[in-house]
Tab-separated table of C-alpha atoms in Angstrom:
chain	number	residue	atom	x	y	z
A	1	UNK	CA	122.132	26.913	245.358
A	2	UNK	CA	125.684	27.255	244.526
A	3	UNK	CA	127.046	28.908	241.300
A	4	UNK	CA	130.695	28.003	242.068
A	5	UNK	CA	133.156	27.067	244.747
A	6	UNK	CA	136.703	28.048	245.015
A	7	UNK	CA	139.256	26.522	247.592
A	8	UNK	CA	142.963	27.827	248.113
A	9	UNK	CA	145.876	25.519	247.730
A	10	UNK	CA	149.385	25.556	248.942
A	11	UNK	CA	150.946	24.578	245.575
A	12	UNK	CA	148.818	25.305	242.804
A	13	UNK	CA	150.787	23.414	240.439
A	14	UNK	CA	150.453	20.040	242.562
A	15	UNK	CA	146.642	20.572	243.095
A	16	UNK	CA	146.255	21.352	239.411
A	17	UNK	CA	147.862	18.063	238.441
A	18	UNK	CA	145.499	16.383	240.953
A	19	UNK	CA	142.355	17.876	239.819
A	20	UNK	CA	143.376	17.505	236.253
A	21	UNK	CA	143.602	13.790	236.741
A	22	UNK	CA	140.613	13.013	239.106
A	23	UNK	CA	138.203	15.051	237.549
A	24	UNK	CA	138.372	13.769	234.359
A	25	UNK	CA	136.766	10.237	234.991
A	26	UNK	CA	133.786	12.637	236.077
A	27	UNK	CA	133.668	14.382	232.597
A	28	UNK	CA	135.178	17.904	234.166
A	29	UNK	CA	138.095	19.343	232.853
A	30	UNK	CA	140.146	22.533	233.198
A	31	UNK	CA	138.306	25.236	231.488
A	32	UNK	CA	140.223	28.484	232.558
A	33	UNK	CA	143.475	29.205	233.602
A	34	UNK	CA	144.656	32.616	234.904
A	35	UNK	CA	148.052	31.427	236.586
A	36	UNK	CA	147.070	32.121	239.797
A	37	UNK	CA	143.490	30.650	239.602
A	38	UNK	CA	142.210	27.680	237.687
A	39	UNK	CA	138.452	26.873	236.976
A	40	UNK	CA	136.891	23.417	236.255
A	41	UNK	CA	133.976	22.188	235.073
A	42	UNK	CA	131.910	20.640	232.121
A	43	UNK	CA	130.406	23.617	230.464
A	44	UNK	CA	131.452	26.371	232.636
A	45	UNK	CA	133.861	26.755	235.545
A	46	UNK	CA	132.131	25.910	238.760
A	47	UNK	CA	135.006	24.668	240.739
A	48	UNK	CA	138.054	26.741	241.365
A	49	UNK	CA	141.486	26.228	242.792
A	50	UNK	CA	143.888	29.187	243.529
A	51	UNK	CA	147.144	30.024	245.211
A	52	UNK	CA	146.953	30.602	249.136
A	53	UNK	CA	147.045	34.261	249.686
A	54	UNK	CA	147.336	34.245	253.317
A	55	UNK	CA	149.819	32.624	255.870
A	56	UNK	CA	146.949	31.155	257.911
A	57	UNK	CA	146.620	27.238	257.682
A	58	UNK	CA	143.700	26.123	255.693
A	59	UNK	CA	141.005	24.269	257.484
A	60	UNK	CA	139.852	20.931	255.876
A	61	UNK	CA	137.153	21.274	253.373
A	62	UNK	CA	134.562	18.476	252.170
A	63	UNK	CA	133.885	18.726	248.203
A	64	UNK	CA	131.645	16.420	246.630
A	65	UNK	CA	131.452	15.750	242.916
A	66	UNK	CA	128.732	14.420	241.115
A	67	UNK	CA	129.431	11.204	238.987
A	68	UNK	CA	127.314	9.915	236.274
A	69	UNK	CA	127.215	6.375	237.505
A	70	UNK	CA	129.214	4.311	239.889
A	71	UNK	CA	131.878	3.318	237.466
A	72	UNK	CA	132.912	6.917	237.307
A	73	UNK	CA	132.949	7.047	241.122
A	74	UNK	CA	135.271	3.889	240.964
A	75	UNK	CA	137.441	5.776	238.165
A	76	UNK	CA	137.691	8.801	240.169
A	77	UNK	CA	138.819	6.837	243.124
A	78	UNK	CA	141.503	4.617	241.305
A	79	UNK	CA	142.813	7.877	239.499
A	80	UNK	CA	143.181	9.640	242.998
A	81	UNK	CA	145.000	6.675	244.571
A	82	UNK	CA	147.282	6.426	241.387
A	83	UNK	CA	148.025	10.198	241.873
A	84	UNK	CA	149.186	9.483	245.492
A	85	UNK	CA	146.024	10.578	247.311
A	86	UNK	CA	145.329	9.217	250.765
A	87	UNK	CA	142.167	6.948	250.723
A	88	UNK	CA	139.571	7.924	253.267
A	89	UNK	CA	136.714	5.491	252.281
A	90	UNK	CA	136.888	2.982	249.331
A	91	UNK	CA	133.897	3.223	247.031
A	92	UNK	CA	130.814	1.591	248.388
A	93	UNK	CA	127.133	2.192	248.933
A	94	UNK	CA	126.471	4.346	252.093
A	95	UNK	CA	122.921	3.399	253.336
A	96	UNK	CA	123.110	5.774	256.304
A	97	UNK	CA	122.808	8.744	253.572
A	98	UNK	CA	120.231	7.006	251.276
A	99	UNK	CA	119.926	3.351	249.780
A	100	UNK	CA	121.482	4.420	246.654
A	101	UNK	CA	124.417	6.671	247.820
A	102	UNK	CA	127.603	5.301	246.183
A	103	UNK	CA	130.532	7.255	247.061
A	104	UNK	CA	134.472	7.418	247.570
A	105	UNK	CA	136.474	9.825	249.535
A	106	UNK	CA	140.142	10.759	249.484
A	107	UNK	CA	142.460	13.575	250.491
A	108	UNK	CA	143.626	16.115	248.219
A	109	UNK	CA	147.363	17.476	248.170
A	110	UNK	CA	146.134	20.225	250.727
A	111	UNK	CA	144.305	17.726	253.116
A	112	UNK	CA	140.889	18.355	251.909
A	113	UNK	CA	138.246	15.480	251.794
A	114	UNK	CA	137.256	15.056	248.043
A	115	UNK	CA	134.368	12.809	247.398
A	116	UNK	CA	132.937	11.436	244.055
A	117	UNK	CA	129.201	10.450	244.502
A	118	UNK	CA	126.500	8.823	242.402
A	119	UNK	CA	122.855	8.917	243.625
A	120	UNK	CA	121.549	6.398	241.000
A	121	UNK	CA	120.840	2.803	241.650
A	122	UNK	CA	123.396	0.507	240.262
C-alpha cells in the first residue's frame, strides 16, 4: 500500500549517521542525498529523512523495517545500541502479534520508535 515514507529530523546529519548504520544490517543503504533530504532503500528509496521545516515539535512515529531473518533483527539492534539508541525492547518473539513475530525496538535521535522485524520462523 505504501510507496515511500518520510520523516523530519531535528538534526539531519545526526539522523543520517544513525540510519546509515542501523539500516545496513537490513540490507538497505543511502541511495539519494539532496542535502535537505536523504532516501534509503535496497533498490529504490522508500524511506526518507529530511530536515524539519517547522518549529512545531515532532510527534513520535513508529517505523518498522523488514528484516530477512532473526540475525538481521539482532544485528540492527546491536548496531543501534552501539550508536547510542535508547533500548525500548530487546530482540525477542512477540507471540501476541503472531507466533513467529521476532522484533527489536529502539529510539532514533528524534525520539521515534524504530523497529526491525522478521516474520519467518527461526
